[in-house]
Structure formats: C-alpha cells, structure tokens
PDB file of N, CA and C in Angstrom:
ATOM      1  N   MET A   1       0.192  -0.865  -0.077  1.00 59.00           N
ATOM      2  CA  MET A   1       0.334   0.229   0.209  1.00 59.00           C
ATOM      3  C   MET A   1       0.891   1.385   0.400  1.00 59.00           C
ATOM      4  N   SER A   2       0.800   2.497  -0.947  1.00 65.00           N
ATOM      5  CA  SER A   2       1.377   3.216  -0.879  1.00 65.00           C
ATOM      6  C   SER A   2       0.702   4.499   0.075  1.00 65.00           C
ATOM      7  N   SER A   3       2.291   5.321   0.346  1.00 64.00           N
ATOM      8  CA  SER A   3       2.560   6.564   1.062  1.00 64.00           C
ATOM      9  C   SER A   3       1.406   7.801   0.877  1.00 64.00           C
ATOM     10  N   PRO A   4       0.411   8.268   1.484  1.00 66.00           N
ATOM     11  CA  PRO A   4      -0.115   9.425   0.716  1.00 66.00           C
ATOM     12  C   PRO A   4       1.296  10.650   0.491  1.00 66.00           C
ATOM     13  N   VAL A   5       1.187  11.042   0.265  1.00 65.00           N
ATOM     14  CA  VAL A   5       2.749  11.589  -0.632  1.00 65.00           C
ATOM     15  C   VAL A   5       1.738  13.647   0.500  1.00 65.00           C
ATOM     16  N   ALA A   6       2.441  13.859   0.314  1.00 69.00           N
ATOM     17  CA  ALA A   6       1.695  15.635   0.957  1.00 69.00           C
ATOM     18  C   ALA A   6       2.006  16.477   0.175  1.00 69.00           C
ATOM     19  N   THR A   7       1.345  18.234  -0.094  1.00 79.00           N
ATOM     20  CA  THR A   7       1.476  17.622  -1.379  1.00 79.00           C
ATOM     21  C   THR A   7       0.726  20.465  -0.861  1.00 79.00           C
ATOM     22  N   ILE A   8       1.602  21.113  -1.396  1.00 86.00           N
ATOM     23  CA  ILE A   8       1.491  22.069  -1.287  1.00 86.00           C
ATOM     24  C   ILE A   8       0.275  22.369  -2.408  1.00 86.00           C
ATOM     25  N   LEU A   9      -1.176  23.704  -0.517  1.00 89.00           N
ATOM     26  CA  LEU A   9      -2.445  23.524  -1.271  1.00 89.00           C
ATOM     27  C   LEU A   9      -1.480  25.052  -2.472  1.00 89.00           C
ATOM     28  N   LEU A  10      -2.475  25.170  -2.210  1.00 88.00           N
ATOM     29  CA  LEU A  10      -2.237  26.355  -3.777  1.00 88.00           C
ATOM     30  C   LEU A  10      -1.872  28.462  -2.910  1.00 88.00           C
ATOM     31  N   SER A  11      -2.757  28.661  -1.403  1.00 92.00           N
ATOM     32  CA  SER A  11      -2.712  29.185  -0.782  1.00 92.00           C
ATOM     33  C   SER A  11      -1.233  29.870  -0.369  1.00 92.00           C
ATOM     34  N   ASN A  12      -0.305  28.581   0.277  1.00 92.00           N
ATOM     35  CA  ASN A  12       1.334  28.170   0.013  1.00 92.00           C
ATOM     36  C   ASN A  12       1.356  28.138  -0.929  1.00 92.00           C
ATOM     37  N   ALA A  13       1.328  28.167  -2.018  1.00 92.00           N
ATOM     38  CA  ALA A  13       1.518  28.298  -3.467  1.00 92.00           C
ATOM     39  C   ALA A  13       2.029  29.593  -3.898  1.00 92.00           C
ATOM     40  N   GLN A  14       1.519  30.368  -3.601  1.00 92.00           N
ATOM     41  CA  GLN A  14       0.872  31.579  -3.964  1.00 92.00           C
ATOM     42  C   GLN A  14       1.841  32.790  -3.465  1.00 92.00           C
ATOM     43  N   LEU A  15       1.946  32.497  -1.109  1.00 94.00           N
ATOM     44  CA  LEU A  15       2.906  33.199  -0.858  1.00 94.00           C
ATOM     45  C   LEU A  15       3.871  32.355  -0.606  1.00 94.00           C
ATOM     46  N   MET A  16       4.481  31.150  -1.188  1.00 92.00           N
ATOM     47  CA  MET A  16       5.450  31.880  -2.001  1.00 92.00           C
ATOM     48  C   MET A  16       6.457  32.295  -2.734  1.00 92.00           C
ATOM     49  N   ILE A  17       4.929  32.260  -3.609  1.00 93.00           N
ATOM     50  CA  ILE A  17       5.241  34.082  -5.218  1.00 93.00           C
ATOM     51  C   ILE A  17       5.188  34.354  -5.007  1.00 93.00           C
ATOM     52  N   GLU A  18       4.772  35.597  -3.872  1.00 94.00           N
ATOM     53  CA  GLU A  18       4.917  36.744  -2.948  1.00 94.00           C
ATOM     54  C   GLU A  18       6.707  36.821  -2.587  1.00 94.00           C
ATOM     55  N   ARG A  19       6.623  36.263  -1.800  1.00 94.00           N
ATOM     56  CA  ARG A  19       8.061  36.426  -1.154  1.00 94.00           C
ATOM     57  C   ARG A  19       9.189  35.971  -2.319  1.00 94.00           C
ATOM     58  N   SER A  20       8.554  35.081  -3.432  1.00 91.00           N
ATOM     59  CA  SER A  20       9.555  35.231  -3.884  1.00 91.00           C
ATOM     60  C   SER A  20       9.465  36.372  -4.877  1.00 91.00           C
ATOM     61  N   ILE A  21       9.209  37.268  -5.147  1.00 91.00           N
ATOM     62  CA  ILE A  21       8.590  38.359  -5.712  1.00 91.00           C
ATOM     63  C   ILE A  21       9.151  39.886  -5.308  1.00 91.00           C
ATOM     64  N   ALA A  22       8.706  39.578  -3.266  1.00 93.00           N
ATOM     65  CA  ALA A  22       9.689  40.314  -2.568  1.00 93.00           C
ATOM     66  C   ALA A  22      11.232  40.680  -2.112  1.00 93.00           C
ATOM     67  N   ALA A  23      12.462  38.955  -2.584  1.00 91.00           N
ATOM     68  CA  ALA A  23      13.470  38.354  -2.976  1.00 91.00           C
ATOM     69  C   ALA A  23      14.124  38.807  -3.966  1.00 91.00           C
ATOM     70  N   ALA A  24      13.403  39.042  -4.789  1.00 89.00           N
ATOM     71  CA  ALA A  24      13.537  39.315  -6.322  1.00 89.00           C
ATOM     72  C   ALA A  24      13.679  40.812  -6.755  1.00 89.00           C
ATOM     73  N   ARG A  25      13.200  41.927  -5.746  1.00 89.00           N
ATOM     74  CA  ARG A  25      12.777  43.294  -6.608  1.00 89.00           C
ATOM     75  C   ARG A  25      14.095  43.664  -5.101  1.00 89.00           C
ATOM     76  N   ALA A  26      13.704  43.162  -4.076  1.00 93.00           N
ATOM     77  CA  ALA A  26      15.373  43.470  -3.183  1.00 93.00           C
ATOM     78  C   ALA A  26      16.562  42.902  -3.785  1.00 93.00           C
ATOM     79  N   LEU A  27      16.772  42.406  -4.611  1.00 88.00           N
ATOM     80  CA  LEU A  27      17.426  42.352  -5.357  1.00 88.00           C
ATOM     81  C   LEU A  27      18.186  42.333  -6.350  1.00 88.00           C
ATOM     82  N   GLU A  28      16.708  43.913  -6.872  1.00 88.00           N
ATOM     83  CA  GLU A  28      17.015  44.374  -8.285  1.00 88.00           C
ATOM     84  C   GLU A  28      17.255  43.116  -9.009  1.00 88.00           C
ATOM     85  N   VAL A  29      16.607  42.622  -9.141  1.00 87.00           N
ATOM     86  CA  VAL A  29      16.050  41.289 -10.653  1.00 87.00           C
ATOM     87  C   VAL A  29      15.081  41.406 -11.120  1.00 87.00           C
ATOM     88  N   ALA A  30      14.095  41.138 -12.662  1.00 87.00           N
ATOM     89  CA  ALA A  30      13.553  40.192 -12.296  1.00 87.00           C
ATOM     90  C   ALA A  30      13.362  39.035 -13.141  1.00 87.00           C
ATOM     91  N   CYS A  31      12.040  38.283 -12.374  1.00 87.00           N
ATOM     92  CA  CYS A  31      13.298  36.435 -12.302  1.00 87.00           C
ATOM     93  C   CYS A  31      11.892  36.702 -13.088  1.00 87.00           C
ATOM     94  N   SER A  32      11.789  34.474 -13.184  1.00 88.00           N
ATOM     95  CA  SER A  32      10.387  33.589 -13.448  1.00 88.00           C
ATOM     96  C   SER A  32      10.282  32.395 -12.104  1.00 88.00           C
ATOM     97  N   ILE A  33       8.736  32.388 -12.271  1.00 89.00           N
ATOM     98  CA  ILE A  33       9.089  31.871 -10.426  1.00 89.00           C
ATOM     99  C   ILE A  33       8.471  30.234 -10.654  1.00 89.00           C
ATOM    100  N   ALA A  34       8.127  29.487 -10.211  1.00 89.00           N
ATOM    101  CA  ALA A  34       7.633  28.454 -10.834  1.00 89.00           C
ATOM    102  C   ALA A  34       7.370  27.062  -9.471  1.00 89.00           C
ATOM    103  N   VAL A  35       6.663  27.301  -8.664  1.00 90.00           N
ATOM    104  CA  VAL A  35       6.310  26.037  -7.291  1.00 90.00           C
ATOM    105  C   VAL A  35       5.410  25.332  -8.205  1.00 90.00           C
ATOM    106  N   VAL A  36       6.857  24.425  -7.572  1.00 88.00           N
ATOM    107  CA  VAL A  36       6.162  22.455  -7.883  1.00 88.00           C
ATOM    108  C   VAL A  36       5.031  21.583  -6.942  1.00 88.00           C
ATOM    109  N   ASP A  37       4.778  19.851  -6.773  1.00 85.00           N
ATOM    110  CA  ASP A  37       5.209  19.420  -5.960  1.00 85.00           C
ATOM    111  C   ASP A  37       6.128  18.642  -6.066  1.00 85.00           C
ATOM    112  N   SER A  38       6.045  17.101  -5.863  1.00 83.00           N
ATOM    113  CA  SER A  38       7.022  16.359  -4.789  1.00 83.00           C
ATOM    114  C   SER A  38       6.980  15.953  -5.841  1.00 83.00           C
ATOM    115  N   SER A  39       6.426  15.462  -7.031  1.00 83.00           N
ATOM    116  CA  SER A  39       6.059  14.745  -8.082  1.00 83.00           C
ATOM    117  C   SER A  39       6.910  15.691  -9.420  1.00 83.00           C
ATOM    118  N   GLY A  40       6.599  17.116  -9.765  1.00 85.00           N
ATOM    119  CA  GLY A  40       7.414  17.992 -10.413  1.00 85.00           C
ATOM    120  C   GLY A  40       5.971  18.835 -11.497  1.00 85.00           C
ATOM    121  N   HIS A  41       4.651  18.676 -10.823  1.00 86.00           N
ATOM    122  CA  HIS A  41       4.283  18.567 -11.019  1.00 86.00           C
ATOM    123  C   HIS A  41       3.892  20.241 -11.362  1.00 86.00           C
ATOM    124  N   LEU A  42       3.447  21.350 -11.779  1.00 90.00           N
ATOM    125  CA  LEU A  42       3.534  22.691 -11.571  1.00 90.00           C
ATOM    126  C   LEU A  42       1.901  22.942 -11.426  1.00 90.00           C
ATOM    127  N   LEU A  43       2.131  24.030 -10.433  1.00 89.00           N
ATOM    128  CA  LEU A  43       1.555  24.572  -8.857  1.00 89.00           C
ATOM    129  C   LEU A  43       0.715  25.474  -9.204  1.00 89.00           C
ATOM    130  N   SER A  44       1.927  26.845 -10.040  1.00 90.00           N
ATOM    131  CA  SER A  44       2.011  27.789  -9.427  1.00 90.00           C
ATOM    132  C   SER A  44       2.877  28.769 -10.759  1.00 90.00           C
ATOM    133  N   PHE A  45       2.538  29.423 -11.406  1.00 91.00           N
ATOM    134  CA  PHE A  45       3.992  29.697 -12.087  1.00 91.00           C
ATOM    135  C   PHE A  45       3.633  31.760 -12.072  1.00 91.00           C
ATOM    136  N   ILE A  46       4.663  32.004 -11.957  1.00 89.00           N
ATOM    137  CA  ILE A  46       4.804  33.984 -12.303  1.00 89.00           C
ATOM    138  C   ILE A  46       5.861  34.049 -13.289  1.00 89.00           C
ATOM    139  N   ARG A  47       5.569  34.911 -13.762  1.00 88.00           N
ATOM    140  CA  ARG A  47       7.009  35.692 -15.006  1.00 88.00           C
ATOM    141  C   ARG A  47       6.920  37.256 -15.056  1.00 88.00           C
ATOM    142  N   GLN A  48       8.132  37.824 -14.319  1.00 86.00           N
ATOM    143  CA  GLN A  48       8.085  38.919 -13.271  1.00 86.00           C
ATOM    144  C   GLN A  48       8.229  39.420 -15.822  1.00 86.00           C
ATOM    145  N   ASP A  49       7.693  41.113 -15.498  1.00 84.00           N
ATOM    146  CA  ASP A  49       8.802  41.790 -16.339  1.00 84.00           C
ATOM    147  C   ASP A  49      10.312  41.385 -16.687  1.00 84.00           C
ATOM    148  N   GLY A  50      11.102  40.881 -17.939  1.00 80.00           N
ATOM    149  CA  GLY A  50      11.748  41.518 -18.198  1.00 80.00           C
ATOM    150  C   GLY A  50      12.027  39.366 -17.426  1.00 80.00           C
ATOM    151  N   GLY A  51      12.126  38.720 -17.017  1.00 76.00           N
ATOM    152  CA  GLY A  51      11.708  38.068 -16.293  1.00 76.00           C
ATOM    153  C   GLY A  51      13.040  36.864 -17.273  1.00 76.00           C
ATOM    154  N   ASP A  52      13.264  35.721 -16.789  1.00 72.00           N
ATOM    155  CA  ASP A  52      13.389  34.938 -18.629  1.00 72.00           C
ATOM    156  C   ASP A  52      13.410  33.103 -18.006  1.00 72.00           C
ATOM    157  N   GLY A  53      13.113  32.447 -18.546  1.00 64.00           N
ATOM    158  CA  GLY A  53      12.571  30.819 -18.505  1.00 64.00           C
ATOM    159  C   GLY A  53      13.748  30.246 -17.416  1.00 64.00           C
ATOM    160  N   ARG A  54      14.965  30.372 -17.262  1.00 65.00           N
ATOM    161  CA  ARG A  54      16.180  29.796 -17.013  1.00 65.00           C
ATOM    162  C   ARG A  54      16.355  29.701 -15.724  1.00 65.00           C
ATOM    163  N   VAL A  55      16.632  28.489 -15.196  1.00 61.00           N
ATOM    164  CA  VAL A  55      16.543  28.375 -13.262  1.00 61.00           C
ATOM    165  C   VAL A  55      17.944  28.711 -13.154  1.00 61.00           C
ATOM    166  N   SER A  56      17.981  29.157 -11.921  1.00 61.00           N
ATOM    167  CA  SER A  56      18.898  29.496 -11.071  1.00 61.00           C
ATOM    168  C   SER A  56      18.994  29.257  -9.527  1.00 61.00           C
ATOM    169  N   GLY A  57      18.296  28.977  -9.373  1.00 61.00           N
ATOM    170  CA  GLY A  57      18.124  28.135  -7.821  1.00 61.00           C
ATOM    171  C   GLY A  57      16.900  27.435  -7.593  1.00 61.00           C
ATOM    172  N   ARG A  58      16.744  26.622  -6.623  1.00 60.00           N
ATOM    173  CA  ARG A  58      15.279  26.237  -6.070  1.00 60.00           C
ATOM    174  C   ARG A  58      15.325  25.781  -4.306  1.00 60.00           C
ATOM    175  N   LEU A  59      14.102  25.732  -4.316  1.00 54.00           N
ATOM    176  CA  LEU A  59      14.695  25.699  -2.619  1.00 54.00           C
ATOM    177  C   LEU A  59      14.143  24.639  -2.418  1.00 54.00           C
ATOM    178  N   PRO A  60      14.783  23.913  -0.768  1.00 50.00           N
ATOM    179  CA  PRO A  60      14.632  23.203  -0.708  1.00 50.00           C
ATOM    180  C   PRO A  60      13.396  21.893  -0.122  1.00 50.00           C
TER     181      PRO A  60
END
C-alpha cells in the first residue's frame, strides 16, 4: 500500500510566489518563479516583466 504524499496548497504556493517576488525586488532582478509539488507537477507560475525561463536556484 502506498503512503499518502503531502502536497502544497494553492494558498501556500501563492505565498511562496509573493515572497520570491519580494526577494527579487530586493535584489533588483526580474525573474520567473515556478512552484511544483514533490512529483514535479506545476502548481503556480509567474514571470515578471523582463524575467526569463532560466533556472537559477531551488529552495530545499
């Protein structure tokens, strides 16, 4: 029997996006931000004006 997999709620994904935008503004950079679940499925995405699709970091 498989174990249940914890997932991220949309409200939590949106909070992650908001905090990431604040960090990007503090660094004065534009970025693209994606939040995925443990299986790699996209939960939320935003691209700031001037941001591109390159991956430059990952949160644990």
